[in-house]
Amino acid sequence: MKPVFQTALGQIHEGDCLEVMRGMSDETVDLAFADPPFNLGKDYSSGINDNLSDEAYVSWCHRWLNEMVRVLKPGGSLFVWNIPKWNVHLAAHLNSHMTFRHWISVDIKYSLPIRGRLYPSHYSLLYYVKGSKPSSFHPDRIPTPCCRHCGGELRDYGGYKDKMNPLGVNLSDVWTDIPPVRHAKYKKRDANALSLKLMDRIVNMASDPGDLVFDPFGGSGTTYIAAELNGRRWVGSELDCQTIIARFKDLDGDKIHLEDIHKNKNVLFTKADLLHRKKSGIPLPSAYRVNGEVDDECACNTDTGVAAIA
Ligand SMILES: C[S@@+](CC[C@H](N)C(=O)[O-])C[C@H]1O[C@@H](n2cnc3c(N)ncnc32)[C@H](O)[C@@H]1O
């Protein structure tokens, strides 16, 4: 199948993902990610039936999962984004083909409270590897959560505050910092679009520059944008590619957004938190760094005289 759109790094195919994957060679992909329809009866511009019987939906998922496992290289990583109801079935299937790494809970409310049920408040992100260990694993470090008003830390680190790694806190398997997609520029975007911050985190955690990233369910193309702007090669499929092509033709908003995401990871405090702390007179730990280097523009460090790490 010929791609409908390509860049120097990637290409998107308009068509059924199973057909596209059948054209892909075994063990060629470094990182595979899937965010399929959730079978919740939603309308998609591609007109798919999102209201299958439970059995039909799970068996369709098994078919594309088998293909994703086949195209992954040994050491390649697979991530599957879905609601817990379906990911328990998909995990059970994957357990016979791959090595389980994590069930990551991403704290986002996605439905209204229902009487007699708990309020659905997390998406499940399955993380598997082909073989025993991943070829790439570089999890982001994240800023310590701070008060939006004064910039003070919200967590008590048991007296070890001053010993905290200036590059941020270890990433856990519960992600509470993924915002819903609400960037002004993206107001009109497909409501199914995932956050660029989420895809940037996955791409950087489980691949290296030049690696090949694959996503069978393109949607608005967030995976491909994260891959392209992080220097990864990428390939994808989608039944209706118009939104993806339009998004690639006007990348400025995504570039600015990604720069901002990169500035606010691998640091212990974001710039905004440093400014809040300065205003409210909260002293800083003895060392900190902003985006990997000392930030001379940030007035906080001159005033508090903290030691900076080169
Ligand atoms: C939940 S959306 C993906 C959103 C995407 N992750 C993003 O951030 O924009 C699922 C997408 O899968 C596409 N899709 C559904 N069935 C498909 C199939 N058999 N082959 C290719 N794409 C399919 C739908 O058209 C829809 O755009």
Short mmCIF file of C-alpha atoms and ligand atoms in Angstrom, two decimals:
data_model
loop_
_atom_site.label_atom_id
_atom_site.label_comp_id
_atom_site.label_asym_id
_atom_site.label_seq_id
_atom_site.Cartn_x
_atom_site.Cartn_y
_atom_site.Cartn_z
CA MET A 1 0.00 0.00 0.00
CA LYS A 2 1.33 3.45 -0.94
CA PRO A 3 1.56 6.08 1.80
CA VAL A 4 -0.89 9.03 1.51
CA PHE A 5 1.59 11.33 3.21
CA GLN A 6 5.25 11.18 4.16
CA THR A 7 8.06 13.22 5.67
CA ALA A 8 11.80 12.51 5.67
CA LEU A 9 11.22 10.40 8.80
CA GLY A 10 7.83 8.79 8.41
CA GLN A 11 4.81 7.73 6.42
CA ILE A 12 1.10 7.26 6.95
CA HIS A 13 -1.05 4.76 5.09
CA GLU A 14 -4.77 5.33 4.64
CA GLY A 15 -6.50 2.02 5.20
CA ASP A 16 -7.21 -0.83 7.55
CA CYS A 17 -4.41 -1.39 10.05
CA LEU A 18 -4.48 -5.18 9.57
CA GLU A 19 -3.90 -4.78 5.86
CA VAL A 20 -1.10 -2.24 6.42
CA MET A 21 0.59 -4.48 8.99
CA ARG A 22 0.39 -7.47 6.65
CA GLY A 23 2.67 -5.46 4.34
CA MET A 24 5.26 -4.90 7.10
CA SER A 25 8.21 -7.25 7.59
CA ASP A 26 8.77 -9.23 10.79
CA GLU A 27 10.86 -7.64 13.56
CA THR A 28 11.36 -4.20 12.05
CA VAL A 29 9.73 -1.92 14.66
CA ASP A 30 11.42 -0.63 17.83
CA LEU A 31 8.38 0.85 19.58
CA ALA A 32 4.71 0.10 18.93
CA PHE A 33 1.83 2.03 20.47
CA ALA A 34 -1.93 1.49 20.03
CA ASP A 35 -4.88 3.63 21.06
CA PRO A 36 -7.78 1.76 19.43
CA PRO A 37 -11.46 2.72 19.53
CA PHE A 38 -12.85 1.61 22.93
CA ASN A 39 -16.09 0.05 21.64
CA LEU A 40 -18.14 2.61 23.53
CA GLY A 41 -20.54 3.42 20.68
CA LYS A 42 -18.73 6.63 19.63
CA ASP A 43 -19.01 8.23 16.19
CA TYR A 44 -15.73 8.30 14.25
CA SER A 45 -15.20 10.26 11.03
CA SER A 46 -14.00 6.97 9.50
CA GLY A 47 -17.49 5.50 10.15
CA ILE A 48 -16.26 2.36 11.98
CA ASN A 49 -18.65 0.26 14.05
CA ASP A 50 -17.74 1.15 17.65
CA ASN A 51 -20.49 -0.99 19.11
CA LEU A 52 -19.40 -4.60 18.64
CA SER A 53 -20.28 -7.46 20.97
CA ASP A 54 -17.67 -7.89 23.71
CA GLU A 55 -16.42 -11.12 22.09
CA ALA A 56 -16.13 -9.55 18.62
CA TYR A 57 -14.23 -6.53 19.98
CA VAL A 58 -11.74 -8.60 22.01
CA SER A 59 -11.16 -10.99 19.12
CA TRP A 60 -10.53 -8.05 16.72
CA CYS A 61 -8.02 -6.65 19.27
CA HIS A 62 -6.23 -10.02 19.39
CA ARG A 63 -5.79 -9.91 15.60
CA TRP A 64 -4.05 -6.54 15.49
CA LEU A 65 -2.09 -7.28 18.68
CA ASN A 66 -0.69 -10.45 17.07
CA GLU A 67 0.46 -8.41 14.09
CA MET A 68 2.04 -5.78 16.35
CA VAL A 69 3.97 -8.48 18.22
CA ARG A 70 5.16 -9.93 14.91
CA VAL A 71 6.52 -6.63 13.54
CA LEU A 72 8.30 -5.71 16.80
CA LYS A 73 12.04 -6.40 17.05
CA PRO A 74 13.30 -8.48 19.97
CA GLY A 75 13.74 -5.94 22.79
CA GLY A 76 11.04 -3.75 21.23
CA SER A 77 8.35 -2.24 23.46
CA LEU A 78 4.58 -2.35 23.07
CA PHE A 79 2.17 0.08 24.74
CA VAL A 80 -1.63 -0.29 24.61
CA TRP A 81 -3.91 2.53 25.75
CA ASN A 82 -7.44 1.50 26.69
CA ILE A 83 -9.99 1.50 29.48
CA PRO A 84 -9.36 -1.12 32.21
CA LYS A 85 -12.43 -3.16 31.13
CA TRP A 86 -10.67 -4.06 27.85
CA ASN A 87 -7.04 -3.97 28.92
CA VAL A 88 -7.56 -6.87 31.35
CA HIS A 89 -8.45 -9.01 28.31
CA LEU A 90 -5.65 -7.62 26.14
CA ALA A 91 -3.08 -8.13 28.92
CA ALA A 92 -4.18 -11.76 29.36
CA HIS A 93 -3.60 -12.29 25.63
CA LEU A 94 -0.25 -10.50 25.57
CA ASN A 95 1.02 -12.52 28.55
CA SER A 96 1.39 -15.53 26.24
CA HIS A 97 3.49 -13.61 23.69
CA MET A 98 5.50 -10.94 25.50
CA THR A 99 6.98 -9.98 28.86
CA PHE A 100 4.85 -7.82 31.11
CA ARG A 101 6.58 -4.63 32.36
CA HIS A 102 3.86 -2.39 33.76
CA TRP A 103 0.19 -1.55 33.99
CA ILE A 104 0.48 2.25 34.11
CA SER A 105 -2.54 4.10 35.49
CA VAL A 106 -3.02 7.49 33.92
CA ASP A 107 -5.22 9.64 36.10
CA ILE A 108 -7.75 11.24 33.74
CA LYS A 109 -11.52 11.30 34.25
CA TYR A 110 -13.22 10.06 31.11
CA SER A 111 -16.83 9.47 31.94
CA LEU A 112 -19.55 10.79 34.21
CA PRO A 113 -20.14 9.13 37.57
CA ILE A 114 -22.61 6.21 37.27
CA ARG A 115 -24.94 5.20 40.15
CA GLY A 116 -23.77 2.04 41.89
CA ARG A 117 -20.25 2.21 40.33
CA LEU A 118 -16.96 3.86 41.23
CA TYR A 119 -16.16 7.04 39.26
CA PRO A 120 -13.95 5.94 36.29
CA SER A 121 -10.83 7.97 36.76
CA HIS A 122 -7.90 6.27 35.08
CA TYR A 123 -6.92 4.94 31.70
CA SER A 124 -4.78 1.85 31.57
CA LEU A 125 -1.51 1.92 29.65
CA LEU A 126 -0.11 -1.59 29.16
CA TYR A 127 3.64 -1.80 28.73
CA TYR A 128 5.13 -5.06 27.39
CA VAL A 129 8.49 -5.97 25.91
CA LYS A 130 9.32 -8.59 23.30
CA GLY A 131 11.86 -10.88 24.98
CA SER A 132 13.18 -10.44 28.48
CA LYS A 133 14.33 -6.83 28.53
CA PRO A 134 13.80 -3.63 26.55
CA SER A 135 16.46 -2.36 24.15
CA SER A 136 15.70 1.21 25.27
CA PHE A 137 14.53 2.43 28.63
CA HIS A 138 15.00 6.10 29.54
CA PRO A 139 12.07 7.20 31.68
CA ASP A 140 11.61 10.94 32.13
CA ARG A 141 12.17 12.37 35.58
CA ILE A 142 9.39 14.67 36.61
CA PRO A 143 9.15 17.84 38.72
CA THR A 144 8.06 17.48 42.32
CA PRO A 145 4.39 18.45 42.67
CA CYS A 146 4.14 21.99 44.06
CA CYS A 147 1.34 24.24 45.29
CA ARG A 148 -0.07 26.31 42.41
CA HIS A 149 -0.13 29.39 44.62
CA CYS A 150 3.04 29.42 46.72
CA GLY A 151 5.27 26.89 44.89
CA GLY A 152 5.89 24.85 48.08
CA GLU A 153 6.30 21.07 47.71
CA LEU A 154 3.07 19.14 48.18
CA ARG A 155 4.84 15.94 49.27
CA ASP A 156 6.78 15.32 52.42
CA TYR A 157 9.97 13.47 51.51
CA GLY A 158 10.64 12.42 55.08
CA GLY A 159 13.44 14.89 55.82
CA TYR A 160 15.29 14.14 52.56
CA LYS A 161 14.10 17.21 50.70
CA ASP A 162 17.59 18.68 50.39
CA LYS A 163 18.94 15.42 48.96
CA MET A 164 16.50 15.27 46.08
CA ASN A 165 17.90 14.67 42.61
CA PRO A 166 18.00 18.08 40.87
CA LEU A 167 16.87 16.34 37.68
CA GLY A 168 13.50 15.51 39.23
CA VAL A 169 11.55 12.69 40.81
CA ASN A 170 11.56 9.06 39.57
CA LEU A 171 8.66 8.26 37.27
CA SER A 172 6.20 5.82 38.87
CA ASP A 173 3.50 3.64 37.32
CA VAL A 174 0.79 6.16 38.27
CA TRP A 175 0.84 9.26 36.06
CA THR A 176 -1.08 12.19 37.47
CA ASP A 177 0.46 14.92 35.31
CA ILE A 178 -1.06 14.18 31.89
CA PRO A 179 -3.42 17.01 30.98
CA PRO A 180 -6.54 16.58 28.86
CA VAL A 181 -5.97 17.99 25.34
CA ARG A 182 -7.15 21.55 25.68
CA HIS A 183 -4.54 23.70 23.92
CA ALA A 184 -6.26 26.78 22.41
CA LYS A 185 -4.93 25.90 18.97
CA TYR A 186 -6.36 22.38 19.18
CA LYS A 187 -9.92 23.36 20.11
CA LYS A 188 -11.32 21.91 16.94
CA ARG A 189 -9.25 18.75 17.08
CA ASP A 190 -10.81 15.31 17.27
CA ALA A 191 -11.86 14.70 20.88
CA ASN A 192 -9.99 11.36 20.78
CA ALA A 193 -6.57 13.01 20.44
CA LEU A 194 -4.11 12.02 23.14
CA SER A 195 -1.91 14.49 24.94
CA LEU A 196 1.42 15.27 23.26
CA LYS A 197 3.02 15.08 26.73
CA LEU A 198 1.89 11.45 27.06
CA MET A 199 3.25 10.47 23.64
CA ASP A 200 6.50 12.40 24.17
CA ARG A 201 7.03 10.48 27.43
CA ILE A 202 6.42 7.09 25.80
CA VAL A 203 8.55 7.83 22.72
CA ASN A 204 11.48 9.04 24.81
CA MET A 205 11.18 6.24 27.36
CA ALA A 206 11.18 3.32 24.94
CA SER A 207 13.09 4.39 21.82
CA ASP A 208 16.24 6.18 20.68
CA PRO A 209 16.74 8.72 17.89
CA GLY A 210 16.54 6.99 14.51
CA ASP A 211 14.41 4.09 15.87
CA LEU A 212 11.18 3.12 14.13
CA VAL A 213 7.89 3.91 15.93
CA PHE A 214 4.62 2.33 14.76
CA ASP A 215 1.01 3.20 15.62
CA PRO A 216 -1.84 1.41 13.77
CA PHE A 217 -4.58 3.85 14.92
CA GLY A 218 -3.38 7.27 13.83
CA GLY A 219 -6.39 9.43 14.83
CA SER A 220 -5.08 13.00 14.80
CA GLY A 221 -1.46 11.77 14.56
CA THR A 222 -0.14 12.56 18.06
CA THR A 223 2.20 9.53 18.06
CA TYR A 224 3.66 10.49 14.68
CA ILE A 225 4.15 14.13 15.75
CA ALA A 226 5.95 13.02 18.94
CA ALA A 227 8.12 10.65 16.87
CA GLU A 228 8.88 13.21 14.15
CA LEU A 229 9.77 16.03 16.56
CA ASN A 230 11.96 13.72 18.66
CA GLY A 231 13.94 12.49 15.63
CA ARG A 232 12.43 9.00 15.40
CA ARG A 233 11.35 7.32 12.17
CA TRP A 234 7.65 6.46 12.16
CA VAL A 235 5.00 4.53 10.26
CA GLY A 236 1.25 4.44 10.75
CA SER A 237 -2.20 3.62 9.47
CA GLU A 238 -5.55 5.36 9.79
CA LEU A 239 -8.87 4.98 7.97
CA ASP A 240 -9.27 8.75 7.56
CA CYS A 241 -5.94 10.62 7.35
CA GLN A 242 -7.17 14.18 6.69
CA THR A 243 -6.56 15.47 10.22
CA ILE A 244 -3.07 13.97 10.35
CA ILE A 245 -2.03 15.49 7.03
CA ALA A 246 -3.40 18.92 8.03
CA ARG A 247 -1.59 18.72 11.38
CA PHE A 248 1.76 17.90 9.72
CA LYS A 249 1.34 20.80 7.30
CA ASP A 250 1.18 23.24 10.21
CA LEU A 251 3.59 21.94 12.83
CA ASP A 252 4.41 25.25 14.55
CA GLY A 253 1.89 24.86 17.39
CA ASP A 254 3.07 21.32 18.16
CA LYS A 255 6.74 22.41 18.06
CA ILE A 256 6.14 25.19 20.59
CA HIS A 257 4.06 22.87 22.75
CA LEU A 258 6.80 20.21 22.71
CA GLU A 259 9.51 22.74 23.62
CA ASP A 260 7.44 23.68 26.63
CA ILE A 261 6.98 20.00 27.59
CA HIS A 262 10.74 19.43 27.33
CA LYS A 263 11.52 22.51 29.48
CA ASN A 264 9.34 21.16 32.25
CA LYS A 265 10.74 17.63 32.55
CA ASN A 266 14.01 16.34 34.02
CA VAL A 267 13.95 19.24 36.47
CA LEU A 268 13.01 19.22 40.15
CA PHE A 269 11.08 22.49 39.90
CA THR A 270 9.40 24.03 36.88
CA LYS A 271 10.14 27.67 36.12
CA ALA A 272 6.64 28.59 37.23
CA ASP A 273 7.16 26.85 40.59
CA LEU A 274 10.51 28.60 41.07
CA LEU A 275 8.86 31.97 40.51
CA HIS A 276 6.02 31.16 42.90
CA ARG A 277 8.56 30.10 45.53
CA LYS A 278 10.53 33.30 45.12
CA LYS A 279 7.41 35.43 45.49
CA SER A 280 6.32 33.59 48.61
CA GLY A 281 9.83 33.47 50.12
CA ILE A 282 10.15 29.67 50.28
CA PRO A 283 13.86 28.69 50.26
CA LEU A 284 15.05 26.25 47.62
CA PRO A 285 16.80 22.96 48.27
CA SER A 286 20.58 23.36 48.13
CA ALA A 287 20.83 22.43 44.44
CA TYR A 288 18.53 22.61 41.50
CA ARG A 289 18.70 22.81 37.79
CA VAL A 290 16.29 24.05 35.17
CA ASN A 291 16.02 21.92 32.05
CA GLY A 292 19.41 20.29 32.50
CA GLU A 293 21.36 23.47 33.13
CA VAL A 294 21.48 26.40 35.48
CA ASP A 295 18.97 28.97 34.37
CA ASP A 296 20.63 32.38 34.67
CA GLU A 297 17.45 34.18 33.73
CA CYS A 298 15.60 32.85 36.71
CA ALA A 299 15.93 35.50 39.40
CA CYS A 300 15.28 32.92 42.12
CA ASN A 301 18.77 31.47 42.25
CA THR A 302 20.59 34.81 42.53
CA ASP A 303 18.42 35.89 45.44
CA THR A 304 18.69 32.72 47.45
CA GLY A 305 22.36 32.10 46.65
CA VAL A 306 21.80 28.39 46.12
CA ALA A 307 24.60 26.22 44.76
CA ALA A 308 23.89 25.31 41.17
CA ILE A 309 24.97 22.07 39.54
CA ALA A 310 26.73 22.34 36.19
C1 LIG B 1 -8.88 6.63 19.66
S1 LIG B 1 -8.48 7.12 18.04
C2 LIG B 1 -6.71 7.35 18.07
C3 LIG B 1 -6.33 8.76 18.53
C4 LIG B 1 -4.84 9.01 18.45
N1 LIG B 1 -4.11 8.26 19.43
C5 LIG B 1 -4.55 10.50 18.64
O1 LIG B 1 -3.86 10.88 19.61
O2 LIG B 1 -5.04 11.31 17.87
C6 LIG B 1 -8.67 5.63 17.15
C7 LIG B 1 -8.51 5.79 15.66
O3 LIG B 1 -8.44 4.49 15.07
C8 LIG B 1 -8.97 4.59 13.76
N2 LIG B 1 -9.30 3.21 13.34
C9 LIG B 1 -10.32 2.45 13.78
N3 LIG B 1 -10.29 1.24 13.19
C10 LIG B 1 -9.21 1.24 12.39
C11 LIG B 1 -8.62 0.28 11.51
N4 LIG B 1 -9.16 -0.94 11.38
N5 LIG B 1 -7.51 0.60 10.84
C12 LIG B 1 -6.94 1.83 10.99
N6 LIG B 1 -7.45 2.79 11.79
C13 LIG B 1 -8.57 2.50 12.48
C14 LIG B 1 -10.18 5.49 13.93
O4 LIG B 1 -10.54 6.09 12.69
C15 LIG B 1 -9.67 6.50 14.97
O5 LIG B 1 -9.20 7.67 14.36
#
